[in-house]
mmCIF file of C-alpha atoms in Angstrom:
data_model
loop_
_atom_site.group_PDB
_atom_site.id
_atom_site.type_symbol
_atom_site.label_atom_id
_atom_site.label_comp_id
_atom_site.label_asym_id
_atom_site.label_seq_id
_atom_site.Cartn_x
_atom_site.Cartn_y
_atom_site.Cartn_z
ATOM 1 C CA MET A 268 8.226 26.961 -47.473
ATOM 2 C CA GLY A 269 7.536 24.918 -50.594
ATOM 3 C CA CYS A 270 9.255 21.747 -51.696
ATOM 4 C CA CYS A 271 12.986 22.329 -51.552
ATOM 5 C CA TYR A 272 14.346 18.996 -52.668
ATOM 6 C CA ASN A 273 17.616 18.921 -54.577
ATOM 7 C CA THR A 274 19.723 16.233 -56.158
ATOM 8 C CA SER A 275 22.577 16.259 -53.645
ATOM 9 C CA ASN A 276 23.270 12.998 -51.874
ATOM 10 C CA VAL A 277 22.328 12.230 -48.274
ATOM 11 C CA VAL A 278 26.022 11.685 -47.558
ATOM 12 C CA THR A 279 26.145 15.397 -46.720
ATOM 13 C CA ILE A 280 24.058 14.774 -43.594
ATOM 14 C CA SER A 281 26.019 13.814 -40.500
ATOM 15 C CA ASN A 282 25.506 10.378 -38.909
ATOM 16 C CA THR A 283 23.712 9.085 -41.994
ATOM 17 C CA ASN A 284 23.805 5.363 -42.645
ATOM 18 C CA PRO A 285 26.305 4.699 -45.493
ATOM 19 C CA ALA A 286 23.868 2.183 -46.963
ATOM 20 C CA VAL A 287 21.562 4.990 -48.078
ATOM 21 C CA THR A 288 24.137 7.477 -49.338
ATOM 22 C CA ALA A 289 23.541 6.522 -52.939
ATOM 23 C CA ILE A 290 19.956 7.776 -52.965
ATOM 24 C CA THR A 291 18.872 11.381 -53.306
ATOM 25 C CA GLU A 292 17.524 13.470 -50.468
ATOM 26 C CA TYR A 293 14.077 13.266 -52.035
ATOM 27 C CA GLU A 294 14.165 9.465 -52.137
ATOM 28 C CA PHE A 295 15.505 9.268 -48.611
ATOM 29 C CA ILE A 296 12.809 11.564 -47.203
ATOM 30 C CA GLU A 297 10.150 9.551 -49.011
ATOM 31 C CA LYS A 298 11.514 6.422 -47.377
ATOM 32 C CA VAL A 299 11.502 8.062 -43.935
ATOM 33 C CA ILE A 300 7.899 9.228 -44.205
ATOM 34 C CA SER A 301 6.603 5.962 -45.662
ATOM 35 C CA THR A 302 5.620 4.758 -42.176
ATOM 36 C CA ILE A 303 3.568 7.823 -41.226
ATOM 37 C CA PRO A 304 -0.099 8.480 -42.128
ATOM 38 C CA LEU A 305 -0.725 9.498 -45.733
ATOM 39 C CA SER A 306 -2.395 12.800 -44.892
ATOM 40 C CA GLN A 307 0.621 13.937 -42.874
ATOM 41 C CA ARG A 308 3.317 13.246 -45.446
ATOM 42 C CA ASP A 309 2.893 16.447 -47.452
ATOM 43 C CA LEU A 310 3.582 18.460 -44.312
ATOM 44 C CA ILE A 311 7.023 16.848 -44.184
ATOM 45 C CA ARG A 312 7.606 17.409 -47.894
ATOM 46 C CA ARG A 313 7.068 21.142 -47.422
ATOM 47 C CA ILE A 314 9.948 21.407 -44.964
ATOM 48 C CA PRO A 315 13.253 22.457 -46.597
ATOM 49 C CA SER A 316 15.051 19.189 -47.212
ATOM 50 C CA HIS A 317 18.349 20.069 -45.536
ATOM 51 C CA TYR A 318 16.471 21.392 -42.522
ATOM 52 C CA PHE A 319 14.431 18.196 -42.192
ATOM 53 C CA LEU A 320 17.453 15.956 -42.691
ATOM 54 C CA THR A 321 19.367 17.842 -40.020
ATOM 55 C CA ALA A 322 16.495 17.231 -37.597
ATOM 56 C CA TYR A 323 16.435 13.600 -38.704
ATOM 57 C CA ALA A 324 20.175 13.348 -38.049
ATOM 58 C CA PHE A 325 19.535 14.441 -34.453
ATOM 59 C CA TYR A 326 16.970 11.641 -34.178
ATOM 60 C CA LYS A 327 19.374 9.019 -35.565
ATOM 61 C CA ASN A 328 22.108 10.322 -33.309
ATOM 62 C CA ALA A 329 19.768 9.926 -30.335
ATOM 63 C CA GLN A 330 19.262 6.270 -31.276
ATOM 64 C CA ASP A 331 23.019 5.668 -31.346
ATOM 65 C CA LEU A 332 23.571 7.518 -28.074
ATOM 66 C CA LEU A 333 20.868 5.435 -26.414
ATOM 67 C CA LYS A 334 22.556 2.226 -27.556
ATOM 68 C CA HIS A 335 25.762 3.417 -25.904
ATOM 69 C CA GLU A 336 23.868 4.386 -22.731
ATOM 70 C CA ARG A 337 24.672 8.071 -23.115
ATOM 71 C CA PHE A 338 21.218 8.946 -21.896
ATOM 72 C CA GLU A 339 21.460 12.677 -21.237
ATOM 73 C CA GLU A 340 22.976 13.258 -24.671
ATOM 74 C CA ALA A 341 20.300 11.069 -26.274
ATOM 75 C CA GLU A 342 17.541 13.095 -24.637
ATOM 76 C CA LEU A 343 19.211 16.344 -25.696
ATOM 77 C CA ALA A 344 19.396 15.104 -29.292
ATOM 78 C CA CYS A 345 15.685 14.237 -29.147
ATOM 79 C CA ASN A 346 14.894 17.700 -27.829
ATOM 80 C CA ASN A 347 16.898 19.276 -30.650
ATOM 81 C CA ALA A 348 15.029 17.236 -33.259
ATOM 82 C CA VAL A 349 11.670 18.153 -31.738
ATOM 83 C CA ASP A 350 12.540 21.850 -31.453
ATOM 84 C CA MET A 351 13.535 21.995 -35.112
ATOM 85 C CA LEU A 352 10.445 20.202 -36.401
ATOM 86 C CA LEU A 353 8.089 22.260 -34.253
ATOM 87 C CA GLN A 354 8.994 25.221 -36.443
ATOM 88 C CA TYR A 355 7.001 23.559 -39.243
ATOM 89 C CA LEU A 356 4.763 20.904 -37.702
ATOM 90 C CA HIS A 357 1.936 20.733 -35.174
ATOM 91 C CA PRO A 358 2.914 18.987 -31.894
ATOM 92 C CA THR A 359 0.526 16.111 -32.700
ATOM 93 C CA HIS A 360 2.218 15.264 -35.996
ATOM 94 C CA TYR A 361 2.920 11.543 -36.170
ATOM 95 C CA ILE A 362 6.654 11.951 -36.686
ATOM 96 C CA PHE A 363 7.072 13.235 -33.130
ATOM 97 C CA GLN A 364 5.914 9.846 -31.906
ATOM 98 C CA LYS A 365 9.085 8.265 -33.321
ATOM 99 C CA ILE A 366 11.319 10.755 -31.535
ATOM 100 C CA LEU A 367 9.417 10.506 -28.268
ATOM 101 C CA GLU A 368 9.853 6.736 -28.209
ATOM 102 C CA ILE A 369 13.633 7.192 -28.044
ATOM 103 C CA TYR A 370 13.246 9.906 -25.426
ATOM 104 C CA THR A 371 10.955 7.702 -23.321
ATOM 105 C CA ASP A 372 13.303 4.716 -23.475
ATOM 106 C CA SER A 373 16.154 6.898 -22.261
ATOM 107 C CA CYS A 374 14.082 8.336 -19.404
ATOM 108 C CA LEU A 375 13.010 4.873 -18.303
ATOM 109 C CA ARG A 376 16.593 3.637 -18.300
ATOM 110 C CA ARG A 377 17.406 6.501 -15.932
ATOM 111 C CA GLU A 378 14.222 5.897 -13.911
ATOM 112 C CA HIS A 379 12.978 9.397 -14.695
ATOM 113 C CA PHE A 380 9.412 8.154 -14.555
ATOM 114 C CA ALA A 381 7.648 11.532 -14.566
ATOM 115 C CA LYS A 382 9.324 12.483 -17.867
ATOM 116 C CA ALA A 383 8.636 9.051 -19.357
ATOM 117 C CA LEU A 384 5.002 9.324 -18.307
ATOM 118 C CA CYS A 385 4.618 12.698 -20.009
ATOM 119 C CA SER A 386 6.249 11.598 -23.268
ATOM 120 C CA THR A 387 4.249 8.353 -23.405
ATOM 121 C CA PHE A 388 0.999 10.216 -22.799
ATOM 122 C CA THR A 389 1.943 12.574 -25.636
ATOM 123 C CA CYS A 390 2.377 9.529 -27.887
ATOM 124 C CA ILE A 391 -1.151 8.436 -26.962
ATOM 125 C CA LEU A 392 -2.484 11.886 -27.857
ATOM 126 C CA ILE A 393 -0.640 11.807 -31.179
ATOM 127 C CA HIS A 394 -2.007 8.368 -31.994
ATOM 128 C CA SER A 395 -5.545 9.399 -31.049
ATOM 129 C CA GLU A 396 -5.411 12.215 -33.624
ATOM 130 C CA ILE A 397 -5.036 9.773 -36.514
ATOM 131 C CA SER A 398 -8.140 9.541 -38.689
ATOM 132 C CA SER A 399 -9.749 6.193 -39.450
ATOM 133 C CA VAL A 400 -8.670 6.534 -43.090
ATOM 134 C CA ASP A 401 -5.054 7.120 -42.119
ATOM 135 C CA ARG A 402 -5.194 4.344 -39.562
ATOM 136 C CA ALA A 403 -6.207 1.923 -42.293
ATOM 137 C CA SER A 404 -3.121 2.909 -44.290
ATOM 138 C CA LEU A 405 -0.729 2.172 -41.427
ATOM 139 C CA SER A 406 0.891 -1.198 -40.923
ATOM 140 C CA ALA A 407 -0.369 -3.535 -38.225
ATOM 141 C CA ARG A 408 2.845 -2.853 -36.312
ATOM 142 C CA GLU A 409 2.206 0.896 -36.298
ATOM 143 C CA ASN A 410 -1.403 0.433 -35.218
ATOM 144 C CA PHE A 411 -0.334 -1.897 -32.417
ATOM 145 C CA ARG A 412 1.784 0.836 -30.834
ATOM 146 C CA ILE A 413 -1.232 2.412 -29.134
ATOM 147 C CA ILE A 414 -1.661 -0.769 -27.070
ATOM 148 C CA GLU A 415 2.014 -0.673 -26.143
ATOM 149 C CA TYR A 416 1.650 2.946 -25.046
ATOM 150 C CA TYR A 417 -1.250 2.150 -22.734
ATOM 151 C CA PHE A 418 0.684 -0.811 -21.352
ATOM 152 C CA ARG A 419 3.718 1.398 -20.831
ATOM 153 C CA MET A 420 1.626 4.006 -19.007
ATOM 154 C CA GLY A 421 0.436 1.263 -16.685
ATOM 155 C CA ALA A 422 3.970 -0.005 -16.132
ATOM 156 C CA ILE A 423 5.293 3.490 -15.386
ATOM 157 C CA TYR A 424 2.498 4.224 -12.931
ATOM 158 C CA LYS A 425 3.245 0.872 -11.303
ATOM 159 C CA ASN A 426 6.884 1.880 -10.877
ATOM 160 C CA MET A 427 5.669 5.152 -9.369
ATOM 161 C CA ASN A 428 3.520 3.151 -6.905
ATOM 162 C CA ASP A 429 0.319 4.656 -8.299
ATOM 163 C CA MET A 430 -1.554 1.361 -8.476
ATOM 164 C CA LYS A 431 -4.944 2.900 -9.264
ATOM 165 C CA ASN A 432 -3.766 4.564 -12.481
ATOM 166 C CA ALA A 433 -1.539 1.593 -13.289
ATOM 167 C CA LEU A 434 -4.559 -0.710 -13.247
ATOM 168 C CA LYS A 435 -6.611 1.798 -15.261
ATOM 169 C CA TYR A 436 -4.142 1.826 -18.163
ATOM 170 C CA MET A 437 -3.493 -1.923 -18.015
ATOM 171 C CA LEU A 438 -7.223 -2.570 -18.315
ATOM 172 C CA GLN A 439 -7.429 -0.219 -21.304
ATOM 173 C CA ALA A 440 -4.553 -2.054 -22.967
ATOM 174 C CA ARG A 441 -6.312 -5.360 -22.260
ATOM 175 C CA GLN A 442 -9.554 -4.129 -23.789
ATOM 176 C CA MET A 443 -7.777 -2.949 -26.938
ATOM 177 C CA ILE A 444 -5.756 -6.104 -27.486
ATOM 178 C CA SER A 445 -8.831 -8.330 -27.161
ATOM 179 C CA SER A 446 -9.959 -7.335 -30.664
ATOM 180 C CA TRP A 447 -6.671 -8.371 -32.296
ATOM 181 C CA PRO A 448 -6.146 -11.752 -34.015
ATOM 182 C CA GLN A 449 -4.953 -14.333 -31.502
ATOM 183 C CA VAL A 450 -1.581 -15.094 -33.048
ATOM 184 C CA GLU A 451 1.326 -16.177 -30.858
ATOM 185 C CA GLU A 452 2.812 -12.699 -30.366
ATOM 186 C CA ILE A 453 -0.560 -11.226 -29.375
ATOM 187 C CA ILE A 454 -1.313 -14.142 -27.045
ATOM 188 C CA ASN A 455 2.047 -13.723 -25.291
ATOM 189 C CA PHE A 456 1.596 -9.972 -24.850
ATOM 190 C CA THR A 457 -1.960 -10.511 -23.616
ATOM 191 C CA GLN A 458 -0.597 -12.864 -20.971
ATOM 192 C CA ILE A 459 1.877 -10.210 -19.832
ATOM 193 C CA ILE A 460 -0.949 -7.679 -19.510
ATOM 194 C CA ASP A 461 -3.117 -10.190 -17.626
ATOM 195 C CA ASP A 462 -0.267 -10.965 -15.227
ATOM 196 C CA ASN A 463 0.134 -7.266 -14.486
ATOM 197 C CA ILE A 464 -3.601 -6.789 -13.967
ATOM 198 C CA ARG A 465 -3.700 -9.723 -11.564
ATOM 199 C CA ASP A 466 -0.702 -8.350 -9.694
ATOM 200 C CA LEU A 467 -2.261 -4.879 -9.484
ATOM 201 C CA ARG A 468 -5.582 -6.223 -8.261
ATOM 202 C CA GLU A 469 -3.766 -8.094 -5.527
ATOM 203 C CA PRO A 470 -0.957 -5.649 -4.748
ATOM 204 C CA LYS A 471 1.898 -6.777 -2.560
ATOM 205 C CA LEU A 472 2.663 -4.764 0.527
ATOM 206 C CA THR A 473 5.890 -2.802 0.486
ATOM 207 C CA ILE A 474 8.313 -2.771 3.389
ATOM 208 C CA GLN A 475 10.159 0.387 4.350
ATOM 209 C CA PRO A 476 12.862 0.707 7.031
ATOM 210 C CA VAL A 477 11.519 1.576 10.479
ATOM 211 C CA HIS A 478 14.054 1.997 13.258
ATOM 212 C CA PRO A 479 13.574 1.918 17.041
ATOM 213 C CA ARG A 480 13.609 5.242 18.832
ATOM 214 C CA PRO A 481 15.743 5.902 21.902
ATOM 215 C CA ASP A 482 14.131 4.498 25.056
ATOM 216 C CA GLU A 483 11.303 2.923 22.996
ATOM 217 C CA SER A 484 10.188 -0.465 24.310
ATOM 218 C CA ASP A 485 10.003 -3.499 22.038
ATOM 219 C CA ILE A 486 6.205 -3.512 22.244
ATOM 220 C CA ASP A 487 5.908 0.194 21.434
ATOM 221 C CA PHE A 488 8.267 -0.264 18.493
ATOM 222 C CA SER A 489 6.252 -3.248 17.191
ATOM 223 C CA ARG A 490 3.022 -1.256 17.399
ATOM 224 C CA ARG A 491 4.539 1.758 15.657
ATOM 225 C CA PHE A 492 6.092 -0.485 12.995
ATOM 226 C CA THR A 493 2.689 -2.019 12.151
ATOM 227 C CA LEU A 494 0.980 1.362 11.897
ATOM 228 C CA GLU A 495 3.745 3.019 9.866
ATOM 229 C CA MET A 496 3.822 0.090 7.440
ATOM 230 C CA ALA A 497 0.070 0.421 6.968
ATOM 231 C CA GLN A 498 0.295 4.177 6.416
ATOM 232 C CA PHE A 499 3.227 3.780 4.018
ATOM 233 C CA ASN A 500 1.327 1.272 1.865
ATOM 234 C CA ALA A 501 -1.905 3.262 2.036
ATOM 235 C CA GLN A 502 -0.086 6.236 0.514
ATOM 236 C CA ARG A 503 1.138 4.024 -2.335
ATOM 237 C CA GLY A 504 -2.161 2.324 -3.028
ATOM 238 C CA THR A 505 -0.956 -1.147 -2.003
ATOM 239 C CA LEU A 506 -3.167 -1.372 1.084
ATOM 240 C CA GLN A 507 -6.501 -2.796 -0.003
ATOM 241 C CA PHE A 508 -8.624 -1.372 2.789
ATOM 242 C CA ASP A 509 -8.903 1.852 4.768
ATOM 243 C CA VAL A 510 -5.827 2.493 6.893
ATOM 244 C CA SER A 511 -8.100 3.706 9.712
ATOM 245 C CA GLU A 512 -8.930 0.033 10.364
ATOM 246 C CA PHE A 513 -5.573 -0.219 12.145
ATOM 247 C CA THR A 514 -6.713 2.288 14.774
ATOM 248 C CA ARG A 515 -10.488 1.705 14.842
ATOM 249 C CA LEU A 516 -11.843 0.481 18.185
ATOM 250 C CA PRO A 517 -14.705 -2.052 18.454
ATOM 251 C CA LEU A 518 -18.202 -0.959 19.433
ATOM 252 C CA LYS A 519 -20.305 -3.287 21.573
ATOM 253 C CA SER A 520 -23.443 -1.893 19.942
ATOM 254 C CA THR A 521 -22.400 -3.377 16.579
ATOM 255 C CA GLU A 522 -22.983 -6.860 17.963
ATOM 256 C CA TYR A 523 -26.720 -6.126 18.158
ATOM 257 C CA LEU A 524 -26.743 -5.831 14.351
ATOM 258 C CA ILE A 525 -25.558 -9.396 13.876
ATOM 259 C CA THR A 526 -28.283 -11.767 12.711
ATOM 260 C CA PRO A 527 -28.026 -15.585 12.727
ATOM 261 C CA THR A 528 -27.583 -15.400 8.944
ATOM 262 C CA ILE A 529 -24.578 -13.067 9.233
ATOM 263 C CA LEU A 530 -23.115 -15.201 12.007
ATOM 264 C CA LYS A 531 -23.391 -18.358 9.932
ATOM 265 C CA LYS A 532 -22.025 -16.654 6.816
ATOM 266 C CA VAL A 533 -18.916 -15.295 8.547
ATOM 267 C CA TYR A 534 -18.193 -18.607 10.238
ATOM 268 C CA LYS A 535 -18.699 -20.593 7.030
ATOM 269 C CA CYS A 536 -16.299 -18.338 5.107
ATOM 270 C CA LEU A 537 -13.669 -18.653 7.831
ATOM 271 C CA TYR A 538 -14.104 -22.420 8.052
ATOM 272 C CA ASN A 539 -13.845 -22.871 4.279
ATOM 273 C CA GLU A 540 -10.732 -20.706 4.091
ATOM 274 C CA LEU A 541 -8.975 -22.646 6.837
ATOM 275 C CA SER A 542 -10.069 -26.008 5.424
ATOM 276 C CA LYS A 543 -8.644 -25.110 1.994
ATOM 277 C CA ASN A 544 -5.270 -24.393 3.590
ATOM 278 C CA GLY A 545 -5.461 -20.739 2.572
ATOM 279 C CA LEU A 546 -2.924 -18.102 3.517
ATOM 280 C CA MET A 547 -4.261 -17.687 7.056
ATOM 281 C CA ALA A 548 -4.036 -21.427 7.656
ATOM 282 C CA ARG A 549 -0.524 -21.680 6.235
ATOM 283 C CA VAL A 550 0.714 -18.764 8.339
ATOM 284 C CA ALA A 551 -0.899 -20.189 11.467
ATOM 285 C CA ARG A 552 0.664 -23.608 10.892
ATOM 286 C CA LEU A 553 4.062 -22.121 10.194
ATOM 287 C CA ALA A 554 4.092 -19.650 13.085
ATOM 288 C CA ILE A 555 1.748 -21.563 15.432
ATOM 289 C CA GLU A 556 -0.655 -18.612 15.345
ATOM 290 C CA SER A 557 -1.783 -15.815 13.039
ATOM 291 C CA GLN A 558 -2.874 -12.366 14.282
ATOM 292 C CA LEU A 559 -5.258 -10.365 12.108
ATOM 293 C CA ILE A 560 -7.628 -7.436 12.449
ATOM 294 C CA ALA A 561 -11.095 -7.834 10.939
ATOM 295 C CA ALA A 562 -10.210 -5.887 7.774
ATOM 296 C CA GLN A 563 -7.317 -8.267 7.101
ATOM 297 C CA ILE A 564 -9.596 -11.265 7.557
ATOM 298 C CA LYS A 565 -12.120 -9.784 5.126
ATOM 299 C CA ASN A 566 -9.364 -9.040 2.623
ATOM 300 C CA SER A 567 -7.884 -12.550 2.939
ATOM 301 C CA ILE A 568 -11.098 -14.468 2.254
ATOM 302 C CA PRO A 569 -12.388 -13.939 -1.324
ATOM 303 C CA GLU A 570 -16.033 -14.573 -0.450
ATOM 304 C CA LEU A 571 -15.952 -11.958 2.311
ATOM 305 C CA LYS A 572 -13.922 -9.564 0.195
ATOM 306 C CA GLN A 573 -16.530 -9.634 -2.565
ATOM 307 C CA ASN A 574 -19.416 -9.055 -0.136
ATOM 308 C CA SER A 575 -19.667 -5.280 0.297
ATOM 309 C CA LEU A 576 -22.417 -5.615 2.925
ATOM 310 C CA LEU A 577 -20.160 -7.484 5.326
ATOM 311 C CA THR A 578 -17.965 -4.637 6.532
ATOM 312 C CA PRO A 579 -14.946 -5.181 8.797
ATOM 313 C CA MET A 580 -17.057 -3.866 11.704
ATOM 314 C CA LEU A 581 -19.739 -6.514 11.140
ATOM 315 C CA ILE A 582 -17.186 -9.289 10.637
ATOM 316 C CA GLU A 583 -15.454 -8.185 13.832
ATOM 317 C CA ALA A 584 -18.726 -8.245 15.753
ATOM 318 C CA ALA A 585 -19.713 -11.662 14.359
ATOM 319 C CA LEU A 586 -16.370 -13.239 15.243
ATOM 320 C CA THR A 587 -16.523 -11.672 18.699
ATOM 321 C CA ILE A 588 -19.911 -13.316 19.323
ATOM 322 C CA ILE A 589 -18.658 -16.688 18.055
ATOM 323 C CA ILE A 590 -15.611 -16.543 20.329
ATOM 324 C CA ASP A 591 -17.512 -15.299 23.382
ATOM 325 C CA ARG A 592 -20.079 -18.074 23.077
ATOM 326 C CA GLN A 593 -17.515 -20.817 22.497
ATOM 327 C CA ASP A 594 -20.334 -22.806 20.930
ATOM 328 C CA GLU A 595 -20.380 -25.483 18.240
ATOM 329 C CA TYR A 596 -18.676 -23.160 15.749
ATOM 330 C CA CYS A 597 -15.484 -22.953 17.801
ATOM 331 C CA GLN A 598 -15.642 -26.634 18.703
ATOM 332 C CA LYS A 599 -15.957 -27.641 15.057
ATOM 333 C CA LEU A 600 -12.944 -25.540 14.062
ATOM 334 C CA LYS A 601 -10.818 -27.254 16.686
ATOM 335 C CA ARG A 602 -12.192 -30.758 16.224
ATOM 336 C CA GLU A 603 -12.148 -30.903 12.426
ATOM 337 C CA LEU A 604 -9.407 -28.468 11.430
ATOM 338 C CA ARG A 605 -7.332 -28.183 14.621
ATOM 339 C CA PHE A 606 -7.626 -24.409 14.783
ATOM 340 C CA GLU A 607 -8.599 -22.289 17.764
ATOM 341 C CA ILE A 608 -9.715 -18.672 17.486
ATOM 342 C CA PHE A 609 -9.398 -15.976 20.148
ATOM 343 C CA TYR A 610 -9.330 -12.207 20.270
ATOM 344 C CA THR A 611 -7.479 -9.603 22.278
ATOM 345 C CA ASP A 612 -7.676 -5.839 22.592
ATOM 346 C CA PHE A 613 -4.095 -5.659 23.859
ATOM 347 C CA SER A 614 -1.951 -7.082 21.077
ATOM 348 C CA ASN A 615 1.781 -6.441 21.062
ATOM 349 C CA PHE A 616 1.494 -5.420 17.403
ATOM 350 C CA HIS A 617 -1.438 -2.999 17.496
ATOM 351 C CA GLN A 618 -2.504 -0.021 19.542
ATOM 352 C CA ASN A 619 -4.310 -0.798 22.782
ATOM 353 C CA GLY A 620 -8.029 -1.211 22.239
ATOM 354 C CA VAL A 621 -7.818 -2.410 18.632
ATOM 355 C CA ARG A 622 -9.419 -5.843 18.367
ATOM 356 C CA VAL A 623 -7.048 -8.459 17.004
ATOM 357 C CA PHE A 624 -8.102 -12.014 16.211
ATOM 358 C CA ILE A 625 -5.689 -14.847 16.903
ATOM 359 C CA ILE A 626 -5.980 -18.023 14.860
ATOM 360 C CA ARG A 627 -3.921 -20.704 16.553
ATOM 361 C CA TYR A 628 -2.955 -24.068 15.147
ATOM 362 C CA VAL A 629 -3.263 -26.892 17.664
ATOM 363 C CA LYS A 630 -0.462 -29.353 17.130
ATOM 364 C CA SER A 631 -1.015 -33.040 17.603
ATOM 365 C CA GLY A 632 1.469 -35.480 19.031
ATOM 366 C CA ASP A 633 2.425 -36.513 15.482
ATOM 367 C CA ASP A 634 3.438 -32.976 14.370
#
């Protein structure tokens, strides 16, 4: 399996670019391997030249097939190239990374996310095997690929609705890119990563079709719709609190845990959110009223969301006390912000017994 170069021209290899037909196989192979780590080049040189160039022709053919959107054929060509080279090379050889990039692009175009995930992860493993000496010999573009792979893993997981892993890989990509020089291209890509991280940290709920059942009342359908939407998003990681909150019933005993400090804190957070015209306020103004369980209120107000000690149960109990007392807290909300707050355990959108808070906008004669 020694060096088997000869002086025949590359024109003998199918699908070869005519621009390189004037150079020898040896020169062409040297050009191909010039972008891979130095320590791995001799392993390519030991492969019989015609054998390697045939595998390379499969790779080039895969590129052309991908351009023409012949995805299955492109993936088959990639598999053929990999199968041939595996006869001589370890699976973590850098050259497989080039082939897997074509394979991954094809899989993504067909939305075969599981395959794309596997091939991208393999690229990460290949890149992680590169020594520091070899890494120094690679171009900046080649070294930057590892960041792109982590970003791609995050994007694929996002498409698969696995938000936890999507965020994990996006954060790793963000950490890696922070050490790169802040030139325009890096700044732009950093912004894309940051946008994805922000989106993943505040995931948007997904709607799935829910149809009425025979003889199901409108209220029963509305209640089932709310619960099924919550369960659907919980399974996909887009619900930011425990789905059991949609069926949890209030306990009177929790109210005895509420101190004046907790009461004031919960009210202040609610007041500030409504005064800043936050989402709850905008919804209430648009629809006259907004109906939320305690977990949704906690999740909608950043200060409450960041306070792990104030659980939905405690927030629920505090708001219940405020409403039952109808004291200066409620009066101030109505007088200064024109909002009233109530609660019901018999909402048309939740199971009976679940406590739902109603924030109602009080219109003036000028509205």
